[in-house]
Coordinates of C-alpha atoms in Angstrom, one line a residue:
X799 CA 12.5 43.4 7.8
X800 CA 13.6 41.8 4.2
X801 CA 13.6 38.5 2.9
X802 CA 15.1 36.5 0.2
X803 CA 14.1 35.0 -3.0
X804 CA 15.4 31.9 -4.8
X805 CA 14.0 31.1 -7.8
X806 CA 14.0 28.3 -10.9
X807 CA 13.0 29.1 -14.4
X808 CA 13.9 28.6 -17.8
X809 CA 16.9 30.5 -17.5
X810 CA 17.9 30.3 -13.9
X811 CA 18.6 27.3 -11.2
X812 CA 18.0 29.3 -7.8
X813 CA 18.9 32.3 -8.5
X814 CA 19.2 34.5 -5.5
X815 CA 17.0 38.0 -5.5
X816 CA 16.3 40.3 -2.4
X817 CA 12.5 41.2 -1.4
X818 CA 11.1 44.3 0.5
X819 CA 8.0 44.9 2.4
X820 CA 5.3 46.8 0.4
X821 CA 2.5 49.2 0.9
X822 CA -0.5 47.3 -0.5
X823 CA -1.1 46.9 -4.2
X824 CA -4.0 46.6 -6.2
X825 CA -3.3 45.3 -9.3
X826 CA -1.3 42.6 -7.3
X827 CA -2.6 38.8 -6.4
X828 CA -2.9 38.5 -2.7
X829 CA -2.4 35.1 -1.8
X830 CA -4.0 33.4 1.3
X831 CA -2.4 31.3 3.5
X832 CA -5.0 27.8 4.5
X833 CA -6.6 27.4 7.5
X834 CA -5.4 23.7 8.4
X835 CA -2.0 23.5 9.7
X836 CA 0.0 20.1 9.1
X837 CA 3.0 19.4 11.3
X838 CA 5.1 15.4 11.7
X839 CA 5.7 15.5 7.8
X840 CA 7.7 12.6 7.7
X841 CA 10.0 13.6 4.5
X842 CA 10.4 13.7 0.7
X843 CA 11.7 10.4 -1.1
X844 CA 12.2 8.4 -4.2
X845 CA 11.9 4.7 -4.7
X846 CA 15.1 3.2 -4.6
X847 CA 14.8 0.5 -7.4
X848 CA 16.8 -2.2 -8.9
X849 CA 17.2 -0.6 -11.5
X850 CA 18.2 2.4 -9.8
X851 CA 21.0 0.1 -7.6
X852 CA 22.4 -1.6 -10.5
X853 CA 23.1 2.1 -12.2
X854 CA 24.4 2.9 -9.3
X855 CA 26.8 0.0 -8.8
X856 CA 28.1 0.9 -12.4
X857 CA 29.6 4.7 -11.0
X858 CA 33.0 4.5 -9.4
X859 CA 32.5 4.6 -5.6
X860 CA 33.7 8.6 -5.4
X861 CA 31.5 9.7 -7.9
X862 CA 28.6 7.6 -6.5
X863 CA 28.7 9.1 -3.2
X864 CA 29.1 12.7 -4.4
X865 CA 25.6 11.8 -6.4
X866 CA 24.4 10.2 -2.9
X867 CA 25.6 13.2 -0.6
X868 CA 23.7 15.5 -3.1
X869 CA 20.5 13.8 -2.8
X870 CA 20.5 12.6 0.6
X871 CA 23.1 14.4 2.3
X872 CA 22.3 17.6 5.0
X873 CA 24.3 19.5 2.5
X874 CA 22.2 18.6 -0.8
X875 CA 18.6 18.1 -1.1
X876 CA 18.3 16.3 2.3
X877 CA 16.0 13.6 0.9
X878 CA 14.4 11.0 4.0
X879 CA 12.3 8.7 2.8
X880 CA 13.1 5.9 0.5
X881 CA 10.7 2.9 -1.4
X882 CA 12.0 -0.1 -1.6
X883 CA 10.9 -3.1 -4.0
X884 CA 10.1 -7.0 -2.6
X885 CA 11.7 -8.6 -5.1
X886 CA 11.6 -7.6 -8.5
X887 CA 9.5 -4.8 -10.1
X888 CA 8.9 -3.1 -13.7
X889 CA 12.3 -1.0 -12.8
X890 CA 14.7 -3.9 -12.0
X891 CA 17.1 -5.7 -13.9
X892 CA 15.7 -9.3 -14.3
X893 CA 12.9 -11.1 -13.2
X894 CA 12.7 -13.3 -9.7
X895 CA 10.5 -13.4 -6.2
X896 CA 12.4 -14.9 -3.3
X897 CA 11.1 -18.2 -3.6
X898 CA 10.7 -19.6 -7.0
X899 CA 10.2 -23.2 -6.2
X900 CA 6.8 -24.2 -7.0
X901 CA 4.5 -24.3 -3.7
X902 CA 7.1 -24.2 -1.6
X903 CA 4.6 -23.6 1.6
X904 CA 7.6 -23.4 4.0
X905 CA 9.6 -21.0 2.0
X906 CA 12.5 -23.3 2.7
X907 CA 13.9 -22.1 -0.2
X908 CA 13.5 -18.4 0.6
X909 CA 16.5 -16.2 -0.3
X910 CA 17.3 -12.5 -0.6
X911 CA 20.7 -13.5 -2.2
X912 CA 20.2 -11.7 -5.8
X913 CA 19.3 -8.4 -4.0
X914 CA 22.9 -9.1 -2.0
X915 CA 24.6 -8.6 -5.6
X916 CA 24.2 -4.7 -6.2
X917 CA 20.7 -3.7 -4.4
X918 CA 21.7 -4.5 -0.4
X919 CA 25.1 -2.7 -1.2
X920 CA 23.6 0.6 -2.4
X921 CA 20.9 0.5 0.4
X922 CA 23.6 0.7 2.7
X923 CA 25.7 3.1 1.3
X924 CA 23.0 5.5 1.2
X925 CA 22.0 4.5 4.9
X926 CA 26.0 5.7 5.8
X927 CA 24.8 8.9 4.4
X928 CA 21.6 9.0 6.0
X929 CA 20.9 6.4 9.0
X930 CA 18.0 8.1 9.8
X931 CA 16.1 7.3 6.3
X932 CA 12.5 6.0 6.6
X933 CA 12.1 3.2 4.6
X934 CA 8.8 1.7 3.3
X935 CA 8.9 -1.6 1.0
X936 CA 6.9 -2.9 -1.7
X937 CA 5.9 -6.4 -3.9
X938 CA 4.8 -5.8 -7.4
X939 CA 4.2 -9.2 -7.1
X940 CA 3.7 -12.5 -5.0
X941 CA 5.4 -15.7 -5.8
X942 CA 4.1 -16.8 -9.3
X943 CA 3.2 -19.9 -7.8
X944 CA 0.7 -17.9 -5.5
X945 CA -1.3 -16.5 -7.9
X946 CA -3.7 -17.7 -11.1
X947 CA -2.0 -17.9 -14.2
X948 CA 1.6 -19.0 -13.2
X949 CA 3.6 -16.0 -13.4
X950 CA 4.9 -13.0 -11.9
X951 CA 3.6 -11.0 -14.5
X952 CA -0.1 -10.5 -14.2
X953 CA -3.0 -12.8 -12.6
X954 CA -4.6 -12.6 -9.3
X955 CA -3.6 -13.7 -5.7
X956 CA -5.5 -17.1 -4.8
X957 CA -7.0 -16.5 -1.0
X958 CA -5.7 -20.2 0.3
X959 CA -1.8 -18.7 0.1
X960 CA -2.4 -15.4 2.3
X961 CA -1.1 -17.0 5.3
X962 CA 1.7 -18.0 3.5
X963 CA 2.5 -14.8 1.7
X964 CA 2.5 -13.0 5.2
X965 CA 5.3 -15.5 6.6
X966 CA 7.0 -14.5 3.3
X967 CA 7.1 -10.5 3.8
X968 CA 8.2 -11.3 7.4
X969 CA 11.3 -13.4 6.4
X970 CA 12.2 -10.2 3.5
X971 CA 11.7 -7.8 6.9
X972 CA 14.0 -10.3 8.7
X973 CA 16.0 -11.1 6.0
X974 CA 16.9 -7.4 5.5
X975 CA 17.5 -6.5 9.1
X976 CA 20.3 -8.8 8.9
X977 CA 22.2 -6.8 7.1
X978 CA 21.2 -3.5 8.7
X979 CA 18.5 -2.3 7.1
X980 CA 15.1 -1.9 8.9
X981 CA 11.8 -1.5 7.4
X982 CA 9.9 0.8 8.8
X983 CA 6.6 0.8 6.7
X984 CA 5.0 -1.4 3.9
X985 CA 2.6 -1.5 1.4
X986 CA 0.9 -5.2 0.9
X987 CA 1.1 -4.4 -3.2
X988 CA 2.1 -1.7 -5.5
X989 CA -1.5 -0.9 -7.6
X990 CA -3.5 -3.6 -6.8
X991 CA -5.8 -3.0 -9.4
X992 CA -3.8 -4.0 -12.8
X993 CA -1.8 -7.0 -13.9
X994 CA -0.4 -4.8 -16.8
X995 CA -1.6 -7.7 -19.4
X996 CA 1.0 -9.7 -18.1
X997 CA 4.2 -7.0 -19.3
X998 CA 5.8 -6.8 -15.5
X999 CA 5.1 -8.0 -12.5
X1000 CA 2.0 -7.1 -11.2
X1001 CA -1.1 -8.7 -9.2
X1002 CA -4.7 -7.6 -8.7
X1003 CA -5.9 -8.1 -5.4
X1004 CA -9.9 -8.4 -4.8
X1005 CA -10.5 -5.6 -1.9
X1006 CA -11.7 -8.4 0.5
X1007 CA -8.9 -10.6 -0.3
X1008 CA -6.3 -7.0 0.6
X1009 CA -8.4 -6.7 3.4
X1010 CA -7.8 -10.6 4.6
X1011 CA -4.1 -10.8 4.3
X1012 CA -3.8 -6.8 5.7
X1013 CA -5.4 -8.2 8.8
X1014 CA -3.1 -11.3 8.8
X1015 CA 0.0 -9.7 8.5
X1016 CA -0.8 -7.1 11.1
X1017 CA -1.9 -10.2 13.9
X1018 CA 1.7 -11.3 12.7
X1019 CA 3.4 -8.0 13.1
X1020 CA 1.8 -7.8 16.7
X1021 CA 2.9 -11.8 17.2
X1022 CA 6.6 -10.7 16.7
X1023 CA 6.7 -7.3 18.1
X1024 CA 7.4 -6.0 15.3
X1025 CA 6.6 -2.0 14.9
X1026 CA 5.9 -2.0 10.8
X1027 CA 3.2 0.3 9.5
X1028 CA 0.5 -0.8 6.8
X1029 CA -0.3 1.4 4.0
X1030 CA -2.9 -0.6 1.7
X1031 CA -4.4 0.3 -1.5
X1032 CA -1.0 2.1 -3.0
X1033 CA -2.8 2.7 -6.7
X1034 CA -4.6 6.1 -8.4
X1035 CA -6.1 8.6 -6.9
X1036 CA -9.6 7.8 -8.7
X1037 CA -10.1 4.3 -7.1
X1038 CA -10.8 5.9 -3.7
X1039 CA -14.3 4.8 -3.3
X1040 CA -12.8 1.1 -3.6
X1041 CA -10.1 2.1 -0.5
X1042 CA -13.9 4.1 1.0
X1043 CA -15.9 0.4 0.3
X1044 CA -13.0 -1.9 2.1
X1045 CA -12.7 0.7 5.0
X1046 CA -16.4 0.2 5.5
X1047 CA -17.3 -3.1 4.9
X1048 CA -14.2 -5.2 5.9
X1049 CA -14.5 -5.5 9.6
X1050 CA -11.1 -4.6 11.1
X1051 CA -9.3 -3.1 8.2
X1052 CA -9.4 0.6 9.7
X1053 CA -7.7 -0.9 12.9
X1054 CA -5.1 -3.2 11.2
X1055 CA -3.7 -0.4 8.7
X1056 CA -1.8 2.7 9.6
X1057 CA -2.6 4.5 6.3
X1058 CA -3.5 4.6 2.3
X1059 CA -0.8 5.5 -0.1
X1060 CA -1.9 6.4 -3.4
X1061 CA -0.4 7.1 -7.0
X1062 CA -1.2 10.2 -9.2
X1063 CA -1.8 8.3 -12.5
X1064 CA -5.1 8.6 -12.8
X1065 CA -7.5 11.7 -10.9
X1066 CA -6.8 14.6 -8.8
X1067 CA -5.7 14.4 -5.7
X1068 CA -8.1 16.2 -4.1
X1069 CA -10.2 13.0 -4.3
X1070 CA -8.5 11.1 -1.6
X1071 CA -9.4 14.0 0.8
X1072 CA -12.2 12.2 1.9
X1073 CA -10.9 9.2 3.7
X1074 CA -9.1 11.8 6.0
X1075 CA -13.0 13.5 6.6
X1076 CA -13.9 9.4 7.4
X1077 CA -11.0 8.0 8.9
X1078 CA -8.7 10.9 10.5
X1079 CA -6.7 8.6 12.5
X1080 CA -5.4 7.4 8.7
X1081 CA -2.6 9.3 6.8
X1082 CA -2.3 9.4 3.2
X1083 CA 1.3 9.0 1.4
X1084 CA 1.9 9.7 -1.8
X1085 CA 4.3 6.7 -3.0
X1086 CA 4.8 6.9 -6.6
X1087 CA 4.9 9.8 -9.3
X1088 CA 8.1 10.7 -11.7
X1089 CA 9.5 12.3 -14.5
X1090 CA 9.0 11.5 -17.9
X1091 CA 12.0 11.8 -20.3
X1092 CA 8.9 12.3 -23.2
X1093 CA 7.6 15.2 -21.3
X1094 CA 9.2 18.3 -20.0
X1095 CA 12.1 15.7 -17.8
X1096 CA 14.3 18.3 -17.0
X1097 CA 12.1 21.7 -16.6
X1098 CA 9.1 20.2 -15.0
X1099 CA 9.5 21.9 -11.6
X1100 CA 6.0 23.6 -12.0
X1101 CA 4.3 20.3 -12.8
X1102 CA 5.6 18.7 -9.2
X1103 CA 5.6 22.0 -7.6
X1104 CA 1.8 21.6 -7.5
X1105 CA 1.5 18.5 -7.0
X1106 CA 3.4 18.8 -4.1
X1107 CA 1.3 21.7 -2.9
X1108 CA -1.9 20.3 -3.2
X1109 CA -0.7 17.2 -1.0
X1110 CA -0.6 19.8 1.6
X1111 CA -3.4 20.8 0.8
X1112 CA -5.1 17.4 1.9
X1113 CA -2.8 16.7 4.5
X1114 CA -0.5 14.0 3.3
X1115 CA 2.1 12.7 5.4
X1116 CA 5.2 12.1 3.0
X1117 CA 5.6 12.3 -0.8
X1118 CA 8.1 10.0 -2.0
X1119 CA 8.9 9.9 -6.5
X1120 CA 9.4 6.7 -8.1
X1121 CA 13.2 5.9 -10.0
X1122 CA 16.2 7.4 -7.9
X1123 CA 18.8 6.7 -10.9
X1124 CA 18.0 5.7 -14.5
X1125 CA 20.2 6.1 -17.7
X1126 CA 19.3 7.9 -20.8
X1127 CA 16.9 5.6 -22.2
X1128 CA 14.7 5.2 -18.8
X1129 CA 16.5 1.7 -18.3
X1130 CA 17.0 -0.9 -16.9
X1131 CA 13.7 -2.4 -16.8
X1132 CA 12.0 -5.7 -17.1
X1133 CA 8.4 -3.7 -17.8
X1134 CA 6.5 -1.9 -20.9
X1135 CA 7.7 1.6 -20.3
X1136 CA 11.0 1.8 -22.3
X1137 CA 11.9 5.3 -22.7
X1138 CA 8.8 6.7 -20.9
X1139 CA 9.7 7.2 -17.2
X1140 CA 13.1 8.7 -16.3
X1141 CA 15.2 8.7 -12.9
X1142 CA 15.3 11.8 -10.4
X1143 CA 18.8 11.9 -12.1
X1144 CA 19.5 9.9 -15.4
X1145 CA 23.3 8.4 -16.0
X1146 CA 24.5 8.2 -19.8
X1147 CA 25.0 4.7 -20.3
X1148 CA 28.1 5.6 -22.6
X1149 CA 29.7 8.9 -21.1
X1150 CA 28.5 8.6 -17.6
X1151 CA 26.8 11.9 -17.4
X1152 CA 24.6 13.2 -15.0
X1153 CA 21.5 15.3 -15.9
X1154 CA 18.6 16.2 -13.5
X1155 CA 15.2 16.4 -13.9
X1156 CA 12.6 19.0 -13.2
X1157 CA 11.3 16.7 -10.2
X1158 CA 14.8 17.1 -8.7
X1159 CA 14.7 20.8 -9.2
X1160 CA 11.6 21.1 -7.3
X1161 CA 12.9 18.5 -4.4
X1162 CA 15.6 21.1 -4.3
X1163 CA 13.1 24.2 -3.7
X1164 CA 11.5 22.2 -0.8
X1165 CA 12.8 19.5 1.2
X1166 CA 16.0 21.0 2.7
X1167 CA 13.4 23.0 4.8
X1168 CA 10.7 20.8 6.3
X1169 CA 11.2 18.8 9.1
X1170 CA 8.8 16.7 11.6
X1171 CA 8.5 19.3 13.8
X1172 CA 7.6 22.1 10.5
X1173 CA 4.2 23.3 10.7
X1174 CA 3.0 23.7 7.3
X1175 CA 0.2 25.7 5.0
X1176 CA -1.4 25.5 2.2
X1177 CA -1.1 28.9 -0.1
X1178 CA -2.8 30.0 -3.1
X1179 CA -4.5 32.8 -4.7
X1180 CA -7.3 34.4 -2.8
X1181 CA -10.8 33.2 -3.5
X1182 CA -11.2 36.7 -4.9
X1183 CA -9.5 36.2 -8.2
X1184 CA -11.6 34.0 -10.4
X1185 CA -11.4 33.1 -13.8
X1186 CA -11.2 35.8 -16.8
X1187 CA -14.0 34.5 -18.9
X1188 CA -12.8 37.0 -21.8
X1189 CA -9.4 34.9 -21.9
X1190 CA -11.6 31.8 -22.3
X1191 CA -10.5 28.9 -22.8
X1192 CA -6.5 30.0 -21.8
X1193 CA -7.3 31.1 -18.3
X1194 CA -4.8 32.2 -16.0
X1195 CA -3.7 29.1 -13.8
X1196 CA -3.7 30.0 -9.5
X1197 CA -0.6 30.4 -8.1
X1198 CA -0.1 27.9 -5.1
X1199 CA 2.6 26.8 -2.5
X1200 CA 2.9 25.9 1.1
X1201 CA 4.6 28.0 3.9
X1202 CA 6.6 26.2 6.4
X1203 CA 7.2 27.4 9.9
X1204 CA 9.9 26.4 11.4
X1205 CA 11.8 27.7 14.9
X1206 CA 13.9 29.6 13.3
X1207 CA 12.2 31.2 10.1
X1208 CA 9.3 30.9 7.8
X1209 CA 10.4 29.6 4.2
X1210 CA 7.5 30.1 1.2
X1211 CA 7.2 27.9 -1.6
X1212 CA 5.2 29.4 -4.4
X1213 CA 4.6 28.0 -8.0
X1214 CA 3.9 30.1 -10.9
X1215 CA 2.5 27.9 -13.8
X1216 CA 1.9 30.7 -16.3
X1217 CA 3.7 31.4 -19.1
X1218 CA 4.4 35.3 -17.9
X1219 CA 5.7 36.6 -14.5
X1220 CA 2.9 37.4 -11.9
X1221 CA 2.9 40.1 -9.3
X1222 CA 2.3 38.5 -5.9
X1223 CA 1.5 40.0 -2.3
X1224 CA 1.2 37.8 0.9
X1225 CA 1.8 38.9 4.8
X1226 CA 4.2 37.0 7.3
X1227 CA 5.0 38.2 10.8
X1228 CA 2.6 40.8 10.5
X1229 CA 4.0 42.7 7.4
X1230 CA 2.8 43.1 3.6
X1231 CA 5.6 41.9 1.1
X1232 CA 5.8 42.1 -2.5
X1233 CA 7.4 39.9 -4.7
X1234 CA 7.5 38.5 -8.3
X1235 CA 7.1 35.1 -9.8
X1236 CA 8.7 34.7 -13.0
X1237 CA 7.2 32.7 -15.5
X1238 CA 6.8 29.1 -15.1
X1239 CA 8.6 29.0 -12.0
X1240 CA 9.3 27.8 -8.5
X1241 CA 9.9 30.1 -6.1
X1242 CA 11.7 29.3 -2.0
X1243 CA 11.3 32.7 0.0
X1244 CA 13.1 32.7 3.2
X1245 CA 11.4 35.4 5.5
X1246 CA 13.4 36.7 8.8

């Protein structure tokens, strides 16, 4: 029995090596696979902003789908998930809602006609890549005319419009199936906790008030048949005791939401673990998180290696990234972060180049091999190897991973976050292997 090693470092993109199955050793980590098996994953994804449609309506059309076929074809990364924005958002290329006549309470004047420019037209070409893509949607804001302060950007949503607002989502669903695109989950707004100081769009939402309109729009979904999922809170990880406080006290939120998505700005994601303990009929999606072109963009792998592992580790049921397709400069946007966050993939804006970031690299390690039907593990250093104290304070970081079980094979993901190469031993199918992680790494093992 052998198996085979791919691995991403400094100096190598998935670089192939051959492993062997070893007599035990010592001096070697043994890593331990978790108890809690995860199975009906439902995929990796990225949002697919405005921003990133309107870079993507600049490509010629061959180019563009040989970016598309790489990222969501069966022969690239295989991404199946995608997040899509109601109306505008920080990542877009100008500001509007669907309705921007003032309290216009019968959205007569509802229209999805400046997504039909370059937004709708992407969506679909992706879809003719990948029909099968799971859609969620978005609003990083209501109607300005909805909310205190008379803008998109920043304030708080008055109560007396939920009704109104839910019509409004309804008409986008609508308005989008139209033209072939079906939503298959939503989120009633992106961080609900911040109006940015009134730099982007943005809304806070007073938990009872989410709570309210989550109900209404569900008794809506059920009205029209329609089969949409509810994910509320989608902020930071360290505001779950507010997502714990609504559950509990709002009468009828558990039943009238299908899950919590979260963001990994702020805390550890460990945190969220406890609405699963509460509420196990929830799932947890991890909806936002990218690469920073000020920070490691294009050799981060390790960074959302982890992360990705320790989702697992919960029990999360999709991880989707935030841009798909930015240029060089993190743009366009209509928000405060010029030149922080960077696409998936960044454009130049003068040559056209492509470069890919560390996020992508670690997509590339993972997604290809996990499916619905993938039963997945948590992995990471035994229990037995703590902390060197005599290193202290630059311990040694745990290696961690998942191992995914499909029918056909067992693939390993490990991550090696130290700056030197580790020895590693772990058993599958009943034999001891022996392999090793180079430095600051991500490592796929495919096992016969």
């Amino acid at each position: 029995m052998k198996a085979i090693q791919y691995f991403t470092d400094s100096s190598n993109s998935m670089s192939k090596n051959e492993i062997f199955p070893s007599l035990r050793m010592q001096g070697a980590k043994k890593l331990k696979f978790g108890d809690k098996a995860y199975s009906n994953f439902l995929g990796f994804g990225v949002a697919i902003t405005p921003s990133s449609c309107y870079e993507l309506n600049l490509m010629e059309k061959s180019e563009r789908k040989a970016l598309l076929e790489k990222i969501y074809g069966k022969g690239g990364i295989g991404l199946s998930v995608g997040r899509l924005c109601i109306g505008s958002s920080d990542y877009s290329a100008e500001l509007y809602s669907y309705d921007d006549v003032e309290f216009d309470i019968s959205l007569e004047h509802f229209s999805v006609e400046k997504d039909e420019k370059y937004v709708i037209p992407m969506i679909k070409e992706i879809l003719e890549i990948n029909p099968d893509l799971y859609l969620f949607a978005s609003p990083w804001s209501p109607p300005y005319w909805m909310k205190t302060g008379e803008s998109m950007c920043g304030g708080y949503m008055r109560r007396e419009y939920i009704d109104c607002y839910a019509d409004y989502i309804i008409k986008f669903i609508e308005a989008y199936a139209k033209h072939g695109i079906r939503i298959s989950a939503l989120t009633p707004q992106n961080e609900v906790n911040t109006q940015q100081n009134g730099r982007m769009p943005a809304c806070i939402w007073h938990p009872e008030i989410e709570a309210e309109f989550i109900k209404a729009l569900k008794k809506k979904f059920v009205s029209k048949k329609l089969d949409i999922k509810i994910w509320m809170f989608d902020h930071n990880f360290d505001d779950t005791d507010r997502v714990l406080w609504s559950l509990k006290n709002c009468e009828g939120l558990a039943d009238s939401c299908n899950g919590v998505a979260f963001h990994y700005y702020g805390g550890a994601i460990e945190e969220t673990a406890k609405i699963l303990e509460l509420y196990p009929d929830l799932q947890l999606h991890f909806t936002e998180g990218g690469p920073r072109l000020t920070d490691n963009y294009d050799c981060d792998w390790c960074k959302w290696g982890l992360q990705i592992a320790r989702a697992f580790k919960v029990g999360y049921s999709s991880f989707t990234g935030w841009n798909l397709l930015l240029d060089e400069k993190g743009c366009p946007n209509v928000g405060p972060f010029i030149g922080t966050c960077g696409g998936l993939v960044s454009r130049d804006s003068q040559s056209g180049e492509l470069s890919y970031s560390g996020q992508y690299k670690a997509f590339s390690h993972i997604a290809p091999h996990i499916n619905k039907a993938s039963v997945v593990r948590y992995v990471s250093m035994d229990e037995y190897f703590g902390e060197n104290l005599s290193k202290y304070p630059s311990f040694e970081k745990r290696i961690e991973g998942i191992a995914i079980q499909n029918t056909d094979d067992t693939v390993l993901i490990l991550v090696n976050p130290n700056g030197h190469g580790m020895q590693v031993q772990f058993e599958a199918n009943n034999t001891l292997f022996y392999a090793e992680l180079r430095a600051n790494s991500v490592s796929t093992i495919f096992i016969e």
